[in-house]
Every structure is written in structure tokens, then in C-alpha cells.
């Protein structure tokens, strides 16, 4: 009989303990430690001798002698996906795509696999759908079906054994939450199963130079389901965001060992699957011909490109003792801080006003470069006057009322000029040394100067 031992693992940070305890000493979280059974050394040795891990023995190499030409990147057939990945798919990379139900994770990967299967061996492993369901979806999307290989299986050992026989260059595991390792005595989707399955598949992909996409579920708060160690063991973590009843989807990288972090790709969901949006700024700038108070355009920097986004604000007298502060697509705590800065250094008081701020198009803005645009849009709505339609604004606002510079200021202005904007209010430190054709740039150092510039 194979001897087994018990381990206790924290679901948040992945720390291991010899016995159960209420609090994790590493991340200080409570009630996150769960028990799972791991196989003994003899069992692991037997599995390695009969599986993929017994192929070659590891060797020590000099960093300079490693040949990078043997692992060239290849295109995924989606330029927006290649942008998020850092320039294409790297052989042997383990990539995790998460998203809410209905976001389009399986649809995107099925499109990628069907197109690449025409010139590269590809294997699509589904654990949530039957082979007939995948075939029906491919037929509905009008995808080529003559080359892609399908497998309906949840046992990781069986998947790796079959992959060794068919030798794919690209694999999809849909999804990691339903995969299971036979040696782990727990239900699929548990902390131990997700952890061991991800580690097993990642090790298999690297040893055999197979690019592997793992589909991950999300929890109700929008984070990836499973242990935090899942995001540590993979090479690239991406989130596909968007409302299930909306048209547009954004793919954002949260971790990437082969490219820039926080890179953004934009797609549109159509009846034929996901389509790339070549000019994302156009969908975020669907403005009416008549300019209304409370609207201003700012330039945000995502990864390696600039995006133009419209910021809308609505300020109205409140009938409540505690006026409401609502921010959609923006940090609500930072909006409250900006209201205090405007009261102290701009002499504009909104203590008795409801304030609503929205980033148009469903985009989420996390950078501080939107501070000045948020303040000017709130002032525009509060005083009921419209800002110029050809005005662009960006800049960080400090607690002392100073306007701080942001990164890539010149590149933001150039992108705005391409879309027909002729005036910009930006931090004084971001004013370019060489004038930008057909654009008037106003550099401001304090909040009061920015308020005077819009009068």
C-alpha cells in the first residue's frame, strides 16, 4: 500500500504548514488553510519513470551559452493578443486567461487554435464541455475545423500522456479548475487540486516546449479562483473583462515574464466571435455633436500605447444628509480625496452635492494621470458650463494642489493630435520642448491655474 502524507496549504499565499492552524503566518489571513493529501516519494518516482518527466536529466548551463534562436515567438492570429503577450506566443510558456462567465475566454482561444492548427500541431483540451459542444461552437463561428485536435478529459496524467503521442506545439486547458491529479485525494476545484494540476501542466509545457493556455475562473469579487500560488507558477496572467451583455471586451495583462505588464488589448464581441478593435480610442470617444457640461477627454497610458477616454461627471444638489459619491471605472477613494483638494486649494465646495463620475466605454482607469480631468469635469458640471470639445486634459493632482507630471507626456499629446484635439491642459513639466503642430499646450503648476485656464 502506498504511504501518503498530509499537508496544510494556505489558499491565499500557498504557504505550507505541518498542521492545521487558524491564521497563516505568512500572509496573516484567517481560515484560509486547508488539508490535502500528497503522494509519497516512492509514488512520485514511479510516476516520473512512466511519464513525461523521465525524458532527460537536468544539466547546468552557462547563461551566455543558452541559444534563444531555438524558441522564436509566433503570432497568435490576433494582433491585440500578441500585444498583451509582449509580441507573440513563446514556446514552452504557460499562460493563464481569467474572466467572468460569458466574457469570451473559450471563444477567443477556440478562434486562435482553429486558425493556428492549419500550420502548427494544436490540441484543445476541454473539461467542461463535450466534443460535440465545442464543434457546434466552432461551426457557429464559421471556423476551420479540419486540423484542430480535440480531447475531452480532466485527468492531468492522461492529458500529458496523449500530448506526448500527438506532439502539439500549442495546447489549451479549459479549464484549470476542473483538472485533477490522481495522487491528490480531494475534489476538482479545491486548493490542492488546482495547485498540483497547474504545477504539473506548467512543468510539462516547459520540458516539452509546448505553449499552453490555461483558462481560469474568477470569484465573485473578480479575482482568480484558486490558490495565489497559481499566479506565481505561470508565466503570463491575463484578465478578459467586459459585461456579458456588452459588446466590447478588454484583455489586460497582470503578469508577464516576456513583455510589459498592464498592456491592454481591445476586442468586440460579434456573431462570428471576437474581432480586434484597431483604434480603441474611437470606441471610448463616442461623443455627441453637442457638448454637454461635465464632459472632458483625457489620455491614459496603457502598457505601450496611449488611449483617449472620455470622463463624465454629474454634480447635483443632494437631498440626503450624507451626499453620495459614486465612481464607475475609477477609484472612489481617490475621487473623495480630489474633492477635498478642490475644496481646499480651488475654493470650490461640494459638501452638499451628489457627485457621480464615469469613465465612458466601460474602461477601468487606475493611473493617477486622470486626476486633473476628473476635477475639471466635476467643476464643469457644478458650474453648468461645457468645456471645449477639442480640449484634452491629463495630469496628477497632489494634496497640496500642485499638478504633477505623468509618464509619456509627449506621446499622449501626439496621440491626441491625431484625433483632432487642438488644445491641451497638462502639467507644466510635461510641456514638450518642440511644439506639436496644430495644438495649443497650456502647462499648469497648480490647481488654481488649471481652473483659470478653462474659464
Tab-separated table of C-alpha atoms in Angstrom:
chain	number	residue	atom	x	y	z
A	1	UNK	CA	0.000	0.000	0.000
A	2	UNK	CA	1.342	3.446	-0.954
A	3	UNK	CA	2.093	5.564	2.055
A	4	UNK	CA	0.614	9.047	1.934
A	5	UNK	CA	1.211	12.136	3.967
A	6	UNK	CA	-0.943	15.139	4.767
A	7	UNK	CA	-0.029	18.774	4.129
A	8	UNK	CA	-1.775	22.014	5.004
A	9	UNK	CA	-1.678	24.847	2.478
A	10	UNK	CA	-2.887	28.469	2.616
A	11	UNK	CA	-5.249	29.199	-0.279
A	12	UNK	CA	-4.165	32.859	-0.464
A	13	UNK	CA	-0.360	32.697	-0.490
A	14	UNK	CA	0.377	28.979	-0.930
A	15	UNK	CA	2.396	28.617	2.293
A	16	UNK	CA	2.681	25.062	3.677
A	17	UNK	CA	2.347	24.010	7.316
A	18	UNK	CA	2.809	20.728	9.129
A	19	UNK	CA	-0.521	21.031	10.960
A	20	UNK	CA	-3.738	22.999	10.702
A	21	UNK	CA	-3.980	26.458	12.282
A	22	UNK	CA	-6.437	29.292	12.149
A	23	UNK	CA	-4.151	32.023	10.810
A	24	UNK	CA	-1.473	31.908	8.128
A	25	UNK	CA	1.813	33.223	9.499
A	26	UNK	CA	2.964	34.447	6.068
A	27	UNK	CA	0.000	36.477	4.761
A	28	UNK	CA	-1.844	36.877	8.120
A	29	UNK	CA	-5.144	35.656	6.598
A	30	UNK	CA	-7.646	33.755	8.739
A	31	UNK	CA	-9.364	30.440	7.891
A	32	UNK	CA	-7.504	30.014	4.587
A	33	UNK	CA	-5.538	26.858	5.470
A	34	UNK	CA	-6.925	23.595	4.144
A	35	UNK	CA	-5.757	19.989	4.228
A	36	UNK	CA	-4.786	17.862	1.256
A	37	UNK	CA	-3.019	14.551	0.738
A	38	UNK	CA	0.202	14.314	-1.270
A	39	UNK	CA	1.815	11.181	-2.589
A	40	UNK	CA	4.973	9.745	-1.094
A	41	UNK	CA	8.397	9.928	-2.706
A	42	UNK	CA	8.135	6.365	-3.993
A	43	UNK	CA	4.855	7.104	-5.766
A	44	UNK	CA	6.263	10.247	-7.334
A	45	UNK	CA	9.299	8.312	-8.514
A	46	UNK	CA	7.096	5.695	-10.138
A	47	UNK	CA	5.026	8.295	-11.911
A	48	UNK	CA	8.100	10.052	-13.242
A	49	UNK	CA	9.593	6.860	-14.612
A	50	UNK	CA	6.449	6.167	-16.629
A	51	UNK	CA	5.566	9.752	-17.532
A	52	UNK	CA	6.990	12.714	-19.325
A	53	UNK	CA	9.381	13.840	-16.565
A	54	UNK	CA	11.753	10.912	-17.076
A	55	UNK	CA	12.861	12.007	-20.547
A	56	UNK	CA	16.112	13.846	-19.843
A	57	UNK	CA	18.214	14.738	-16.867
A	58	UNK	CA	18.654	18.383	-15.909
A	59	UNK	CA	22.038	19.980	-16.662
A	60	UNK	CA	23.789	23.153	-15.546
A	61	UNK	CA	24.355	25.660	-18.346
A	62	UNK	CA	26.203	28.983	-18.667
A	63	UNK	CA	23.794	31.883	-19.269
A	64	UNK	CA	25.794	33.133	-22.261
A	65	UNK	CA	25.697	29.723	-23.957
A	66	UNK	CA	21.893	29.431	-23.976
A	67	UNK	CA	20.556	29.532	-27.539
A	68	UNK	CA	17.488	31.753	-27.841
A	69	UNK	CA	17.020	31.176	-31.571
A	70	UNK	CA	15.564	27.734	-30.886
A	71	UNK	CA	12.461	29.271	-29.267
A	72	UNK	CA	11.203	32.049	-31.550
A	73	UNK	CA	7.869	33.711	-30.866
A	74	UNK	CA	4.992	33.035	-33.220
A	75	UNK	CA	1.824	35.010	-33.911
A	76	UNK	CA	-1.487	34.080	-32.333
A	77	UNK	CA	-3.511	35.405	-35.323
A	78	UNK	CA	-4.757	38.243	-33.055
A	79	UNK	CA	-2.589	41.377	-33.034
A	80	UNK	CA	-4.257	42.581	-29.847
A	81	UNK	CA	-3.471	39.282	-28.103
A	82	UNK	CA	0.112	39.421	-29.373
A	83	UNK	CA	0.410	42.926	-27.934
A	84	UNK	CA	-0.723	41.758	-24.495
A	85	UNK	CA	1.618	38.752	-24.644
A	86	UNK	CA	4.574	41.012	-25.435
A	87	UNK	CA	4.960	40.318	-29.143
A	88	UNK	CA	3.586	36.820	-29.664
A	89	UNK	CA	3.437	33.357	-28.120
A	90	UNK	CA	6.624	31.956	-26.579
A	91	UNK	CA	7.096	28.162	-26.916
A	92	UNK	CA	7.042	26.496	-23.514
A	93	UNK	CA	5.166	29.376	-21.867
A	94	UNK	CA	2.236	28.757	-19.536
A	95	UNK	CA	-0.372	31.498	-19.971
A	96	UNK	CA	-3.438	31.932	-17.770
A	97	UNK	CA	-6.567	33.697	-19.055
A	98	UNK	CA	-9.210	34.543	-16.463
A	99	UNK	CA	-12.555	36.239	-16.749
A	100	UNK	CA	-16.162	36.203	-15.657
A	101	UNK	CA	-18.644	33.734	-17.221
A	102	UNK	CA	-19.623	34.828	-20.714
A	103	UNK	CA	-16.636	37.133	-21.194
A	104	UNK	CA	-15.420	35.110	-24.187
A	105	UNK	CA	-12.377	33.186	-22.901
A	106	UNK	CA	-13.252	29.893	-24.593
A	107	UNK	CA	-14.405	31.679	-27.748
A	108	UNK	CA	-11.130	33.567	-28.109
A	109	UNK	CA	-8.963	30.509	-27.555
A	110	UNK	CA	-11.039	28.386	-29.941
A	111	UNK	CA	-10.560	31.043	-32.633
A	112	UNK	CA	-6.817	31.115	-32.003
A	113	UNK	CA	-6.497	27.314	-32.043
A	114	UNK	CA	-8.556	26.789	-35.206
A	115	UNK	CA	-6.532	29.364	-37.129
A	116	UNK	CA	-3.114	28.186	-35.917
A	117	UNK	CA	-3.943	24.487	-36.379
A	118	UNK	CA	-3.628	24.907	-40.160
A	119	UNK	CA	0.168	25.212	-39.886
A	120	UNK	CA	1.002	24.123	-36.307
A	121	UNK	CA	0.009	20.983	-34.361
A	122	UNK	CA	-2.604	22.114	-31.824
A	123	UNK	CA	-4.581	20.313	-29.126
A	124	UNK	CA	-7.694	21.729	-27.426
A	125	UNK	CA	-8.469	20.001	-24.105
A	126	UNK	CA	-11.913	20.639	-22.690
A	127	UNK	CA	-13.037	19.502	-19.282
A	128	UNK	CA	-16.280	21.481	-19.087
A	129	UNK	CA	-17.825	20.794	-22.499
A	130	UNK	CA	-18.311	17.742	-24.654
A	131	UNK	CA	-16.603	17.416	-28.015
A	132	UNK	CA	-19.948	17.981	-29.750
A	133	UNK	CA	-20.475	21.270	-27.910
A	134	UNK	CA	-17.052	22.555	-28.952
A	135	UNK	CA	-17.729	21.503	-32.559
A	136	UNK	CA	-21.094	23.291	-32.541
A	137	UNK	CA	-19.468	26.489	-31.307
A	138	UNK	CA	-16.780	26.286	-33.991
A	139	UNK	CA	-19.456	25.774	-36.662
A	140	UNK	CA	-21.477	28.718	-35.373
A	141	UNK	CA	-18.398	30.958	-35.522
A	142	UNK	CA	-17.507	29.767	-39.017
A	143	UNK	CA	-14.039	28.492	-38.033
A	144	UNK	CA	-11.948	25.923	-39.954
A	145	UNK	CA	-12.363	22.520	-38.321
A	146	UNK	CA	-10.241	20.164	-40.393
A	147	UNK	CA	-6.925	20.450	-38.477
A	148	UNK	CA	-7.636	21.106	-34.774
A	149	UNK	CA	-7.448	18.097	-32.447
A	150	UNK	CA	-9.906	17.902	-29.528
A	151	UNK	CA	-9.749	15.989	-26.252
A	152	UNK	CA	-12.398	15.791	-23.526
A	153	UNK	CA	-10.523	14.806	-20.364
A	154	UNK	CA	-9.904	16.067	-16.824
A	155	UNK	CA	-7.147	13.701	-15.667
A	156	UNK	CA	-3.835	15.524	-15.966
A	157	UNK	CA	-1.786	12.332	-16.308
A	158	UNK	CA	-3.899	11.123	-19.244
A	159	UNK	CA	-3.733	14.547	-20.919
A	160	UNK	CA	0.070	14.671	-20.736
A	161	UNK	CA	0.455	11.089	-21.979
A	162	UNK	CA	-1.745	11.768	-25.012
A	163	UNK	CA	0.016	15.070	-25.662
A	164	UNK	CA	3.358	13.230	-25.828
A	165	UNK	CA	1.973	10.968	-28.550
A	166	UNK	CA	0.475	13.751	-30.707
A	167	UNK	CA	3.296	16.280	-30.006
A	168	UNK	CA	1.345	19.587	-30.233
A	169	UNK	CA	3.107	22.946	-30.299
A	170	UNK	CA	0.107	24.670	-28.727
A	171	UNK	CA	-2.373	23.452	-26.103
A	172	UNK	CA	-5.437	24.830	-24.373
A	173	UNK	CA	-6.654	23.569	-20.986
A	174	UNK	CA	-10.271	24.620	-20.432
A	175	UNK	CA	-10.355	24.982	-17.504
A	176	UNK	CA	-7.767	24.512	-14.768
A	177	UNK	CA	-10.497	24.389	-12.083
A	178	UNK	CA	-11.851	21.053	-13.379
A	179	UNK	CA	-8.472	19.353	-13.823
A	180	UNK	CA	-7.379	16.726	-11.302
A	181	UNK	CA	-4.263	14.780	-10.365
A	182	UNK	CA	-4.894	11.172	-9.331
A	183	UNK	CA	-2.481	11.281	-6.382
A	184	UNK	CA	-4.305	14.196	-4.725
A	185	UNK	CA	-7.251	12.965	-2.693
A	186	UNK	CA	-9.581	15.956	-2.995
A	187	UNK	CA	-12.344	17.181	-5.275
A	188	UNK	CA	-11.575	19.025	-8.538
A	189	UNK	CA	-11.518	22.775	-7.998
A	190	UNK	CA	-10.106	22.521	-4.491
A	191	UNK	CA	-6.970	24.390	-3.497
A	192	UNK	CA	-4.789	21.299	-3.620
A	193	UNK	CA	-6.093	20.061	-6.998
A	194	UNK	CA	-5.720	23.445	-8.716
A	195	UNK	CA	-2.252	23.872	-7.285
A	196	UNK	CA	-0.950	20.438	-8.227
A	197	UNK	CA	-2.638	20.411	-11.650
A	198	UNK	CA	-1.193	23.804	-12.578
A	199	UNK	CA	2.279	22.819	-11.404
A	200	UNK	CA	2.109	19.510	-13.306
A	201	UNK	CA	0.931	21.100	-16.570
A	202	UNK	CA	3.369	24.019	-16.333
A	203	UNK	CA	6.306	21.676	-15.816
A	204	UNK	CA	5.127	19.530	-18.731
A	205	UNK	CA	4.835	22.560	-21.035
A	206	UNK	CA	8.334	23.832	-20.266
A	207	UNK	CA	10.057	20.472	-20.607
A	208	UNK	CA	8.438	19.776	-23.978
A	209	UNK	CA	8.451	23.389	-25.319
A	210	UNK	CA	4.661	23.454	-25.677
A	211	UNK	CA	2.880	26.802	-25.436
A	212	UNK	CA	-0.062	26.248	-23.107
A	213	UNK	CA	-3.122	28.389	-22.395
A	214	UNK	CA	-4.902	27.723	-19.095
A	215	UNK	CA	-8.445	29.019	-18.645
A	216	UNK	CA	-9.207	30.194	-15.093
A	217	UNK	CA	-12.439	31.059	-13.335
A	218	UNK	CA	-12.943	34.128	-11.174
A	219	UNK	CA	-14.572	34.600	-7.781
A	220	UNK	CA	-17.453	36.941	-7.027
A	221	UNK	CA	-15.021	39.767	-6.223
A	222	UNK	CA	-13.373	39.464	-9.653
A	223	UNK	CA	-10.112	37.771	-8.619
A	224	UNK	CA	-8.838	34.460	-9.981
A	225	UNK	CA	-10.273	31.430	-8.218
A	226	UNK	CA	-7.867	29.032	-6.552
A	227	UNK	CA	-4.667	29.495	-4.575
A	228	UNK	CA	-2.485	32.549	-5.077
A	229	UNK	CA	0.389	30.245	-5.982
A	230	UNK	CA	-1.444	29.582	-9.276
A	231	UNK	CA	-0.472	33.055	-10.498
A	232	UNK	CA	3.120	32.558	-9.349
A	233	UNK	CA	3.827	29.331	-11.223
A	234	UNK	CA	2.576	30.500	-14.639
A	235	UNK	CA	4.453	32.875	-16.961
A	236	UNK	CA	1.669	35.211	-18.025
A	237	UNK	CA	-1.610	36.105	-16.313
A	238	UNK	CA	-4.345	37.922	-18.240
A	239	UNK	CA	-7.893	39.004	-17.439
A	240	UNK	CA	-10.623	39.279	-20.065
A	241	UNK	CA	-13.039	41.906	-18.790
A	242	UNK	CA	-16.385	43.110	-20.037
A	243	UNK	CA	-20.076	42.805	-19.330
A	244	UNK	CA	-21.769	39.724	-20.758
A	245	UNK	CA	-24.459	41.926	-22.344
A	246	UNK	CA	-21.948	44.466	-23.632
A	247	UNK	CA	-20.163	44.437	-26.965
A	248	UNK	CA	-16.574	45.267	-26.078
A	249	UNK	CA	-14.010	43.220	-24.147
A	250	UNK	CA	-10.652	44.321	-22.774
A	251	UNK	CA	-7.758	41.913	-22.261
A	252	UNK	CA	-5.301	43.158	-19.661
A	253	UNK	CA	-2.042	41.516	-18.592
A	254	UNK	CA	-1.402	41.404	-14.840
A	255	UNK	CA	1.848	39.438	-15.010
A	256	UNK	CA	4.098	38.795	-17.984
A	257	UNK	CA	7.601	37.369	-17.917
A	258	UNK	CA	8.023	38.061	-21.631
A	259	UNK	CA	6.603	41.567	-22.020
A	260	UNK	CA	5.156	44.687	-20.442
A	261	UNK	CA	2.678	44.480	-17.578
A	262	UNK	CA	-0.706	46.266	-17.752
A	263	UNK	CA	-0.759	46.031	-21.543
A	264	UNK	CA	-4.282	46.350	-22.905
A	265	UNK	CA	-5.990	44.691	-25.846
A	266	UNK	CA	-9.492	45.619	-27.023
A	267	UNK	CA	-11.943	43.272	-28.771
A	268	UNK	CA	-15.523	43.464	-29.962
A	269	UNK	CA	-17.885	40.521	-29.493
A	270	UNK	CA	-19.766	39.743	-32.700
A	271	UNK	CA	-21.837	36.844	-34.026
A	272	UNK	CA	-18.644	35.444	-35.549
A	273	UNK	CA	-16.642	35.629	-32.321
A	274	UNK	CA	-14.176	38.213	-31.075
A	275	UNK	CA	-12.913	40.836	-33.513
A	276	UNK	CA	-9.949	43.114	-32.936
A	277	UNK	CA	-10.503	46.842	-32.421
A	278	UNK	CA	-7.679	48.544	-34.314
A	279	UNK	CA	-8.466	52.025	-32.937
A	280	UNK	CA	-9.626	51.619	-29.309
A	281	UNK	CA	-9.777	55.366	-28.710
A	282	UNK	CA	-12.676	55.619	-31.166
A	283	UNK	CA	-14.975	53.446	-29.033
A	284	UNK	CA	-14.173	55.444	-25.897
A	285	UNK	CA	-14.823	58.760	-27.683
A	286	UNK	CA	-18.350	58.195	-28.983
A	287	UNK	CA	-19.385	61.741	-28.068
A	288	UNK	CA	-22.469	63.632	-29.180
A	289	UNK	CA	-22.228	66.579	-31.540
A	290	UNK	CA	-23.480	68.950	-28.837
A	291	UNK	CA	-21.004	69.291	-25.978
A	292	UNK	CA	-22.601	68.975	-22.513
A	293	UNK	CA	-21.327	70.193	-19.133
A	294	UNK	CA	-19.304	67.692	-17.123
A	295	UNK	CA	-17.529	66.036	-20.062
A	296	UNK	CA	-13.802	66.118	-20.818
A	297	UNK	CA	-11.345	63.841	-22.643
A	298	UNK	CA	-8.140	62.597	-21.044
A	299	UNK	CA	-5.261	60.485	-22.374
A	300	UNK	CA	-4.412	57.365	-20.376
A	301	UNK	CA	-1.278	55.289	-20.894
A	302	UNK	CA	-1.808	51.529	-21.014
A	303	UNK	CA	1.266	49.367	-21.469
A	304	UNK	CA	2.929	50.722	-24.609
A	305	UNK	CA	0.213	52.913	-26.123
A	306	UNK	CA	-1.987	55.883	-25.365
A	307	UNK	CA	-5.785	55.677	-25.221
A	308	UNK	CA	-8.230	58.560	-25.286
A	309	UNK	CA	-11.081	58.205	-22.799
A	310	UNK	CA	-13.994	60.491	-22.053
A	311	UNK	CA	-14.583	61.338	-18.388
A	312	UNK	CA	-18.128	62.360	-17.434
A	313	UNK	CA	-19.211	63.925	-14.157
A	314	UNK	CA	-22.624	64.810	-12.753
A	315	UNK	CA	-22.854	67.119	-9.742
A	316	UNK	CA	-26.312	67.775	-8.326
A	317	UNK	CA	-27.778	69.092	-5.071
A	318	UNK	CA	-28.262	66.279	-2.557
A	319	UNK	CA	-31.431	65.733	-0.528
A	320	UNK	CA	-29.569	63.420	1.842
A	321	UNK	CA	-27.591	64.187	4.970
A	322	UNK	CA	-24.600	62.318	3.515
A	323	UNK	CA	-24.205	63.157	-0.191
A	324	UNK	CA	-23.405	60.242	-2.460
A	325	UNK	CA	-20.002	59.726	-4.050
A	326	UNK	CA	-20.111	57.211	-6.915
A	327	UNK	CA	-17.227	56.408	-9.279
A	328	UNK	CA	-17.574	53.924	-12.181
A	329	UNK	CA	-14.305	52.781	-13.733
A	330	UNK	CA	-12.327	54.960	-11.315
A	331	UNK	CA	-11.063	54.753	-7.740
A	332	UNK	CA	-13.802	56.069	-5.482
A	333	UNK	CA	-11.422	56.783	-2.589
A	334	UNK	CA	-9.221	58.881	-4.857
A	335	UNK	CA	-12.268	60.814	-6.056
A	336	UNK	CA	-13.111	61.691	-2.458
A	337	UNK	CA	-9.532	62.866	-1.946
A	338	UNK	CA	-9.726	65.046	-5.068
A	339	UNK	CA	-12.926	66.661	-3.765
A	340	UNK	CA	-11.076	67.648	-0.600
A	341	UNK	CA	-8.168	69.057	-2.626
A	342	UNK	CA	-10.578	71.080	-4.764
A	343	UNK	CA	-12.281	72.485	-1.659
A	344	UNK	CA	-9.001	73.438	0.000
A	345	UNK	CA	-6.951	74.711	-2.946
A	346	UNK	CA	-9.600	75.513	-5.565
A	347	UNK	CA	-12.192	77.200	-3.334
A	348	UNK	CA	-14.938	75.011	-4.813
A	349	UNK	CA	-17.169	73.416	-2.176
A	350	UNK	CA	-19.361	70.396	-2.966
A	351	UNK	CA	-20.185	69.201	0.538
A	352	UNK	CA	-23.932	69.336	-0.162
A	353	UNK	CA	-23.737	67.877	-3.667
A	354	UNK	CA	-24.098	64.337	-5.019
A	355	UNK	CA	-21.099	63.567	-7.231
A	356	UNK	CA	-21.125	60.851	-9.927
A	357	UNK	CA	-18.082	60.218	-12.130
A	358	UNK	CA	-17.924	57.723	-15.003
A	359	UNK	CA	-15.266	56.531	-17.471
A	360	UNK	CA	-17.141	56.111	-20.765
A	361	UNK	CA	-16.929	52.786	-22.582
A	362	UNK	CA	-16.568	50.549	-19.544
A	363	UNK	CA	-12.794	51.048	-19.340
A	364	UNK	CA	-11.149	50.956	-15.914
A	365	UNK	CA	-8.641	53.726	-15.153
A	366	UNK	CA	-6.118	53.050	-12.410
A	367	UNK	CA	-3.405	55.614	-13.152
A	368	UNK	CA	-3.186	58.994	-11.407
A	369	UNK	CA	-2.974	60.849	-14.720
A	370	UNK	CA	-6.776	61.109	-14.691
A	371	UNK	CA	-6.845	63.353	-11.595
A	372	UNK	CA	-6.928	66.691	-13.399
A	373	UNK	CA	-9.556	65.508	-15.887
A	374	UNK	CA	-11.797	64.308	-13.046
A	375	UNK	CA	-11.549	67.643	-11.222
A	376	UNK	CA	-12.242	69.755	-14.312
A	377	UNK	CA	-15.218	67.609	-15.308
A	378	UNK	CA	-16.717	67.988	-11.825
A	379	UNK	CA	-16.222	71.766	-11.903
A	380	UNK	CA	-17.796	71.888	-15.385
A	381	UNK	CA	-20.903	70.062	-14.167
A	382	UNK	CA	-21.100	72.001	-10.899
A	383	UNK	CA	-20.937	75.407	-12.619
A	384	UNK	CA	-23.033	74.179	-15.586
A	385	UNK	CA	-20.735	75.203	-18.434
A	386	UNK	CA	-19.353	73.000	-21.188
A	387	UNK	CA	-15.660	72.615	-21.848
A	388	UNK	CA	-14.271	72.930	-25.363
A	389	UNK	CA	-14.839	69.840	-27.462
A	390	UNK	CA	-11.272	69.904	-28.796
A	391	UNK	CA	-9.738	70.075	-25.288
A	392	UNK	CA	-7.553	67.300	-23.900
A	393	UNK	CA	-6.563	67.082	-20.202
A	394	UNK	CA	-4.258	64.912	-18.129
A	395	UNK	CA	-2.109	65.280	-15.015
A	396	UNK	CA	-1.742	64.086	-11.430
A	397	UNK	CA	-3.002	66.311	-8.606
A	398	UNK	CA	-1.143	66.333	-5.279
A	399	UNK	CA	-2.579	67.000	-1.835
A	400	UNK	CA	-1.018	70.481	-1.823
A	401	UNK	CA	-2.860	71.377	-5.023
A	402	UNK	CA	0.195	71.003	-7.249
A	403	UNK	CA	-0.073	69.447	-10.713
A	404	UNK	CA	2.482	66.661	-11.028
A	405	UNK	CA	3.828	65.292	-14.331
A	406	UNK	CA	2.926	61.878	-15.731
A	407	UNK	CA	4.884	59.432	-17.851
A	408	UNK	CA	4.996	59.637	-21.667
A	409	UNK	CA	3.521	63.118	-21.786
A	410	UNK	CA	4.687	63.918	-25.329
A	411	UNK	CA	3.388	60.612	-26.694
A	412	UNK	CA	-0.021	61.357	-25.160
A	413	UNK	CA	-0.153	64.731	-26.865
A	414	UNK	CA	0.813	63.240	-30.224
A	415	UNK	CA	-1.971	60.660	-29.936
A	416	UNK	CA	-4.489	63.396	-29.062
A	417	UNK	CA	-3.370	65.492	-32.050
A	418	UNK	CA	-4.038	62.519	-34.355
A	419	UNK	CA	-7.684	62.556	-33.234
A	420	UNK	CA	-8.151	66.268	-33.941
A	421	UNK	CA	-7.652	67.820	-30.498
A	422	UNK	CA	-6.163	71.302	-30.701
A	423	UNK	CA	-5.832	72.388	-27.052
A	424	UNK	CA	-4.325	70.647	-24.039
A	425	UNK	CA	-4.134	71.443	-20.324
A	426	UNK	CA	-1.286	69.409	-18.884
A	427	UNK	CA	1.350	69.608	-16.117
A	428	UNK	CA	3.979	72.249	-16.741
A	429	UNK	CA	6.738	69.635	-16.526
A	430	UNK	CA	5.139	67.686	-19.402
A	431	UNK	CA	5.165	70.600	-21.867
A	432	UNK	CA	7.208	69.369	-24.874
A	433	UNK	CA	10.323	71.266	-25.902
A	434	UNK	CA	9.250	71.190	-29.525
A	435	UNK	CA	5.794	72.436	-30.405
A	436	UNK	CA	3.250	69.914	-31.664
A	437	UNK	CA	1.624	71.025	-34.944
A	438	UNK	CA	-1.927	72.384	-34.660
A	439	UNK	CA	-2.015	72.050	-30.857
A	440	UNK	CA	-2.005	74.744	-28.176
A	441	UNK	CA	-0.441	73.379	-24.984
A	442	UNK	CA	-1.143	75.077	-21.651
A	443	UNK	CA	1.179	73.990	-18.850
A	444	UNK	CA	-0.091	74.460	-15.285
A	445	UNK	CA	1.703	74.083	-11.958
A	446	UNK	CA	-1.224	74.474	-9.546
A	447	UNK	CA	-4.889	73.584	-9.480
A	448	UNK	CA	-5.879	77.260	-9.452
A	449	UNK	CA	-4.055	77.780	-12.773
A	450	UNK	CA	-5.955	74.859	-14.329
A	451	UNK	CA	-9.291	76.296	-13.159
A	452	UNK	CA	-8.386	79.676	-14.649
A	453	UNK	CA	-7.439	78.028	-17.956
A	454	UNK	CA	-10.939	76.648	-18.549
A	455	UNK	CA	-12.764	79.906	-17.906
